[in-house]
PDB file of C-alpha atoms and ligand atoms in Angstrom:
ATOM      1  CA  UNK A   1     -77.174 139.038 -22.975  1.00 55.00           C
ATOM      2  CA  UNK A   2     -79.317 142.168 -22.979  1.00 80.00           C
ATOM      3  CA  UNK A   3     -82.049 142.154 -25.625  1.00 87.00           C
ATOM      4  CA  UNK A   4     -82.647 144.617 -28.399  1.00 96.00           C
ATOM      5  CA  UNK A   5     -86.363 145.246 -27.986  1.00 98.00           C
ATOM      6  CA  UNK A   6     -88.609 147.038 -25.560  1.00 98.00           C
ATOM      7  CA  UNK A   7     -92.280 147.933 -25.541  1.00 98.00           C
ATOM      8  CA  UNK A   8     -93.712 151.373 -24.769  1.00 99.00           C
ATOM      9  CA  UNK A   9     -97.032 153.152 -24.537  1.00 99.00           C
ATOM     10  CA  UNK A  10     -97.590 156.891 -24.648  1.00 99.00           C
ATOM     11  CA  UNK A  11    -100.315 157.034 -22.009  1.00 98.00           C
ATOM     12  CA  UNK A  12    -103.641 158.955 -22.149  1.00 98.00           C
ATOM     13  CA  UNK A  13    -102.369 162.005 -20.222  1.00 98.00           C
ATOM     14  CA  UNK A  14     -99.509 162.593 -22.661  1.00 98.00           C
ATOM     15  CA  UNK A  15    -101.727 162.037 -25.718  1.00 98.00           C
ATOM     16  CA  UNK A  16    -104.311 164.463 -24.290  1.00 98.00           C
ATOM     17  CA  UNK A  17    -101.605 167.077 -23.689  1.00 98.00           C
ATOM     18  CA  UNK A  18    -100.452 166.862 -27.359  1.00 98.00           C
ATOM     19  CA  UNK A  19     -97.112 165.367 -26.366  1.00 98.00           C
ATOM     20  CA  UNK A  20     -96.996 162.410 -28.790  1.00 98.00           C
ATOM     21  CA  UNK A  21     -94.663 164.316 -31.122  1.00 98.00           C
ATOM     22  CA  UNK A  22     -92.149 165.546 -28.522  1.00 98.00           C
ATOM     23  CA  UNK A  23     -91.997 162.105 -26.874  1.00 99.00           C
ATOM     24  CA  UNK A  24     -91.422 160.299 -30.185  1.00 98.00           C
ATOM     25  CA  UNK A  25     -88.717 162.843 -31.011  1.00 98.00           C
ATOM     26  CA  UNK A  26     -86.932 162.026 -27.737  1.00 98.00           C
ATOM     27  CA  UNK A  27     -87.245 158.295 -28.450  1.00 98.00           C
ATOM     28  CA  UNK A  28     -85.709 158.666 -31.911  1.00 98.00           C
ATOM     29  CA  UNK A  29     -83.041 161.078 -30.694  1.00 98.00           C
ATOM     30  CA  UNK A  30     -81.989 158.529 -28.068  1.00 98.00           C
ATOM     31  CA  UNK A  31     -81.313 156.037 -30.867  1.00 98.00           C
ATOM     32  CA  UNK A  32     -84.401 153.804 -30.751  1.00 98.00           C
ATOM     33  CA  UNK A  33     -85.839 152.568 -34.039  1.00 98.00           C
ATOM     34  CA  UNK A  34     -89.592 151.988 -34.265  1.00 98.00           C
ATOM     35  CA  UNK A  35     -90.323 148.358 -35.145  1.00 98.00           C
ATOM     36  CA  UNK A  36     -94.114 148.584 -34.725  1.00 98.00           C
ATOM     37  CA  UNK A  37     -96.587 151.292 -33.765  1.00 98.00           C
ATOM     38  CA  UNK A  38    -100.332 151.901 -33.379  1.00 98.00           C
ATOM     39  CA  UNK A  39    -102.784 154.486 -32.015  1.00 98.00           C
ATOM     40  CA  UNK A  40    -105.729 152.935 -30.201  1.00 98.00           C
ATOM     41  CA  UNK A  41    -107.976 153.081 -27.160  1.00 98.00           C
ATOM     42  CA  UNK A  42    -107.918 150.154 -24.735  1.00 98.00           C
ATOM     43  CA  UNK A  43    -111.126 148.807 -23.238  1.00 98.00           C
ATOM     44  CA  UNK A  44    -111.159 148.444 -19.455  1.00 98.00           C
ATOM     45  CA  UNK A  45    -110.876 144.683 -19.940  1.00 98.00           C
ATOM     46  CA  UNK A  46    -107.828 145.022 -22.191  1.00 98.00           C
ATOM     47  CA  UNK A  47    -106.130 147.448 -19.782  1.00 98.00           C
ATOM     48  CA  UNK A  48    -106.883 145.021 -16.943  1.00 98.00           C
ATOM     49  CA  UNK A  49    -105.325 142.170 -18.879  1.00 98.00           C
ATOM     50  CA  UNK A  50    -102.230 144.180 -19.792  1.00 98.00           C
ATOM     51  CA  UNK A  51    -101.643 145.158 -16.144  1.00 97.00           C
ATOM     52  CA  UNK A  52    -102.731 141.811 -14.669  1.00 96.00           C
ATOM     53  CA  UNK A  53     -99.383 141.499 -12.795  1.00 95.00           C
ATOM     54  CA  UNK A  54    -100.497 144.494 -10.687  1.00 96.00           C
ATOM     55  CA  UNK A  55    -103.930 142.976  -9.881  1.00 97.00           C
ATOM     56  CA  UNK A  56    -103.278 142.856  -6.124  1.00 97.00           C
ATOM     57  CA  UNK A  57    -101.786 146.357  -5.900  1.00 97.00           C
ATOM     58  CA  UNK A  58    -103.979 149.095  -4.348  1.00 97.00           C
ATOM     59  CA  UNK A  59    -103.769 151.284  -7.453  1.00 97.00           C
ATOM     60  CA  UNK A  60    -104.920 148.583  -9.920  1.00 98.00           C
ATOM     61  CA  UNK A  61    -108.544 149.785 -10.299  1.00 97.00           C
ATOM     62  CA  UNK A  62    -107.523 153.374 -10.835  1.00 97.00           C
ATOM     63  CA  UNK A  63    -104.740 152.337 -13.196  1.00 97.00           C
ATOM     64  CA  UNK A  64    -107.023 150.410 -15.530  1.00 97.00           C
ATOM     65  CA  UNK A  65    -109.680 153.162 -15.503  1.00 98.00           C
ATOM     66  CA  UNK A  66    -107.010 155.689 -16.377  1.00 98.00           C
ATOM     67  CA  UNK A  67    -105.364 153.542 -19.067  1.00 98.00           C
ATOM     68  CA  UNK A  68    -108.737 153.034 -20.769  1.00 98.00           C
ATOM     69  CA  UNK A  69    -109.816 156.690 -20.418  1.00 98.00           C
ATOM     70  CA  UNK A  70    -108.414 157.838 -23.760  1.00 98.00           C
ATOM     71  CA  UNK A  71    -106.279 156.819 -26.715  1.00 98.00           C
ATOM     72  CA  UNK A  72    -102.693 155.677 -26.370  1.00 99.00           C
ATOM     73  CA  UNK A  73     -99.774 155.071 -28.711  1.00 99.00           C
ATOM     74  CA  UNK A  74     -98.265 151.581 -28.424  1.00 99.00           C
ATOM     75  CA  UNK A  75     -94.875 150.824 -29.947  1.00 99.00           C
ATOM     76  CA  UNK A  76     -92.045 148.326 -30.068  1.00 98.00           C
ATOM     77  CA  UNK A  77     -88.609 149.958 -29.982  1.00 98.00           C
ATOM     78  CA  UNK A  78     -85.270 148.530 -31.084  1.00 98.00           C
ATOM     79  CA  UNK A  79     -81.809 149.406 -29.777  1.00 98.00           C
ATOM     80  CA  UNK A  80     -78.909 147.600 -28.085  1.00 98.00           C
ATOM     81  CA  UNK A  81     -79.730 147.195 -24.384  1.00 98.00           C
ATOM     82  CA  UNK A  82     -83.256 148.457 -25.142  1.00 98.00           C
ATOM     83  CA  UNK A  83     -85.039 147.674 -21.860  1.00 98.00           C
ATOM     84  CA  UNK A  84     -82.501 149.291 -19.523  1.00 98.00           C
ATOM     85  CA  UNK A  85     -81.733 152.210 -21.831  1.00 98.00           C
ATOM     86  CA  UNK A  86     -85.418 152.991 -22.253  1.00 98.00           C
ATOM     87  CA  UNK A  87     -86.098 152.827 -18.499  1.00 98.00           C
ATOM     88  CA  UNK A  88     -83.282 155.335 -18.137  1.00 98.00           C
ATOM     89  CA  UNK A  89     -84.779 157.610 -20.798  1.00 99.00           C
ATOM     90  CA  UNK A  90     -88.250 157.575 -19.190  1.00 98.00           C
ATOM     91  CA  UNK A  91     -87.110 158.056 -15.565  1.00 98.00           C
ATOM     92  CA  UNK A  92     -88.659 156.959 -12.268  1.00 98.00           C
ATOM     93  CA  UNK A  93     -92.328 155.904 -11.972  1.00 98.00           C
ATOM     94  CA  UNK A  94     -92.970 158.905  -9.712  1.00 98.00           C
ATOM     95  CA  UNK A  95     -92.135 162.005 -11.800  1.00 98.00           C
ATOM     96  CA  UNK A  96     -91.112 163.922  -8.677  1.00 97.00           C
ATOM     97  CA  UNK A  97     -88.281 161.382  -8.338  1.00 98.00           C
ATOM     98  CA  UNK A  98     -87.397 161.242 -12.048  1.00 98.00           C
ATOM     99  CA  UNK A  99     -84.057 162.623 -13.231  1.00 98.00           C
ATOM    100  CA  UNK A 100     -83.901 165.919 -15.093  1.00 98.00           C
ATOM    101  CA  UNK A 101     -84.309 165.526 -18.834  1.00 98.00           C
ATOM    102  CA  UNK A 102     -86.227 162.242 -18.644  1.00 98.00           C
ATOM    103  CA  UNK A 103     -89.566 161.810 -20.420  1.00 98.00           C
ATOM    104  CA  UNK A 104     -91.475 161.474 -17.152  1.00 98.00           C
ATOM    105  CA  UNK A 105     -89.753 164.492 -15.594  1.00 98.00           C
ATOM    106  CA  UNK A 106     -90.693 166.552 -18.628  1.00 98.00           C
ATOM    107  CA  UNK A 107     -94.195 165.263 -19.373  1.00 98.00           C
ATOM    108  CA  UNK A 108     -95.727 163.212 -16.515  1.00 98.00           C
ATOM    109  CA  UNK A 109     -98.553 164.737 -14.489  1.00 97.00           C
ATOM    110  CA  UNK A 110     -98.457 162.367 -11.472  1.00 97.00           C
ATOM    111  CA  UNK A 111     -97.316 158.919 -10.345  1.00 97.00           C
ATOM    112  CA  UNK A 112    -100.418 157.448 -12.023  1.00 96.00           C
ATOM    113  CA  UNK A 113    -100.607 159.675 -15.109  1.00 98.00           C
ATOM    114  CA  UNK A 114     -96.917 159.344 -15.822  1.00 98.00           C
ATOM    115  CA  UNK A 115     -96.824 159.858 -19.599  1.00 98.00           C
ATOM    116  CA  UNK A 116     -95.254 156.583 -20.725  1.00 98.00           C
ATOM    117  CA  UNK A 117     -94.895 152.869 -20.081  1.00 98.00           C
ATOM    118  CA  UNK A 118     -91.625 150.986 -20.517  1.00 98.00           C
ATOM    119  CA  UNK A 119     -91.059 147.230 -20.189  1.00 98.00           C
ATOM    120  CA  UNK A 120     -89.100 146.087 -17.126  1.00 98.00           C
ATOM    121  CA  UNK A 121     -87.424 142.978 -18.634  1.00 98.00           C
ATOM    122  CA  UNK A 122     -86.695 141.312 -21.971  1.00 98.00           C
ATOM    123  CA  UNK A 123     -89.318 138.645 -21.245  1.00 97.00           C
ATOM    124  CA  UNK A 124     -91.995 141.228 -20.462  1.00 97.00           C
ATOM    125  CA  UNK A 125     -91.018 143.270 -23.539  1.00 98.00           C
ATOM    126  CA  UNK A 126     -91.797 140.202 -25.665  1.00 97.00           C
ATOM    127  CA  UNK A 127     -95.068 139.465 -23.836  1.00 98.00           C
ATOM    128  CA  UNK A 128     -96.187 143.106 -24.090  1.00 98.00           C
ATOM    129  CA  UNK A 129     -95.232 143.413 -27.783  1.00 98.00           C
ATOM    130  CA  UNK A 130     -97.210 140.228 -28.492  1.00 98.00           C
ATOM    131  CA  UNK A 131    -100.233 141.671 -26.645  1.00 98.00           C
ATOM    132  CA  UNK A 132    -100.490 144.486 -29.221  1.00 98.00           C
ATOM    133  CA  UNK A 133     -98.775 143.375 -32.425  1.00 98.00           C
ATOM    134  CA  UNK A 134     -98.840 140.444 -34.812  1.00 98.00           C
ATOM    135  CA  UNK A 135     -95.685 139.520 -36.706  1.00 96.00           C
ATOM    136  CA  UNK A 136     -97.177 141.129 -39.830  1.00 97.00           C
ATOM    137  CA  UNK A 137     -97.178 144.481 -38.024  1.00 98.00           C
ATOM    138  CA  UNK A 138     -93.421 144.577 -37.282  1.00 97.00           C
ATOM    139  CA  UNK A 139     -90.967 146.104 -39.722  1.00 97.00           C
TER     140      UNK A 139
HETATM  141  N1  UDP B 201     -98.868 153.385 -10.556  1.00 95.47           N
HETATM  142  C1  UDP B 201     -99.714 154.127  -9.760  1.00 95.47           C
HETATM  143  N2  UDP B 201     -99.408 154.274  -8.426  1.00 95.47           N
HETATM  144  C2  UDP B 201     -98.292 153.716  -7.870  1.00 95.47           C
HETATM  145  C3  UDP B 201     -97.444 152.969  -8.679  1.00 95.47           C
HETATM  146  C4  UDP B 201     -97.751 152.815 -10.017  1.00 95.47           C
HETATM  147  O1  UDP B 201    -100.728 154.638 -10.227  1.00 95.47           O
HETATM  148  O2  UDP B 201     -98.086 153.891  -6.639  1.00 95.47           O
HETATM  149  C5  UDP B 201     -99.176 153.215 -11.988  1.00 95.47           C
HETATM  150  C6  UDP B 201     -98.287 154.065 -12.893  1.00 95.47           C
HETATM  151  O3  UDP B 201     -99.049 154.494 -14.018  1.00 95.47           O
HETATM  152  C7  UDP B 201     -97.217 153.068 -13.286  1.00 95.47           C
HETATM  153  C8  UDP B 201     -98.045 151.777 -13.441  1.00 95.47           C
HETATM  154  O4  UDP B 201     -98.972 151.850 -12.373  1.00 95.47           O
HETATM  155  O5  UDP B 201     -96.546 153.451 -14.466  1.00 95.47           O
HETATM  156  C9  UDP B 201     -97.269 150.485 -13.346  1.00 95.47           C
HETATM  157  O6  UDP B 201     -96.511 150.491 -12.148  1.00 95.47           O
HETATM  158  P1  UDP B 201     -94.999 150.017 -12.133  1.00 95.47           P
HETATM  159  O7  UDP B 201     -94.610 149.855 -10.705  1.00 95.47           O
HETATM  160  O8  UDP B 201     -94.829 148.844 -13.043  1.00 95.47           O
HETATM  161  O9  UDP B 201     -94.226 151.305 -12.695  1.00 95.47           O
HETATM  162  P2  UDP B 201     -93.455 151.512 -14.089  1.00 95.47           P
HETATM  163  O10 UDP B 201     -92.842 150.188 -14.485  1.00 95.47           O
HETATM  164  O11 UDP B 201     -94.489 151.997 -15.088  1.00 95.47           O
HETATM  165  O12 UDP B 201     -92.416 152.564 -13.805  1.00 95.47           O
HETATM  166 MG1   MG B 202     -93.695 148.356 -14.702  1.00 95.47          MG
END
């Protein structure tokens, strides 16, 4: 059964471009409720830990430098079929391949600086939510 939670980050490029508001509006409009949210800046170590699954990929070093380059918004979102529906709302990793009307099509600058993160499975949504939020921070 598909889960009800996913985890997202509004990445440094989108924060820098003053797109927190428009992105949150799209998230709410698409029917996601915000269970938890915070505004913070990751250290390089924390970004490295979050993206540890990509450690062997060629873009890992650049990715963690970028993800620790400025503040982000982290959030847990709730909706039926959250993981798949949110991946659909954000669009493809590479914004040039993202569908019209998706968050990445509208706001991403490049394949690396692609505006938002979205979990790729229910298990990873749980792991990623636990990386950022205690149970006292979920409502
Ligand atoms: N990324 C990158 N170059 C690539 C692929 C990915 O810089 O060729 C970055 C990009 O920021 C992406 C993140 O690494 O969002 C994680 O990659 P993944 O394949 O998990 O894409 P996502 O799940 O974010 O769509
Ligand atoms: Mg991914």
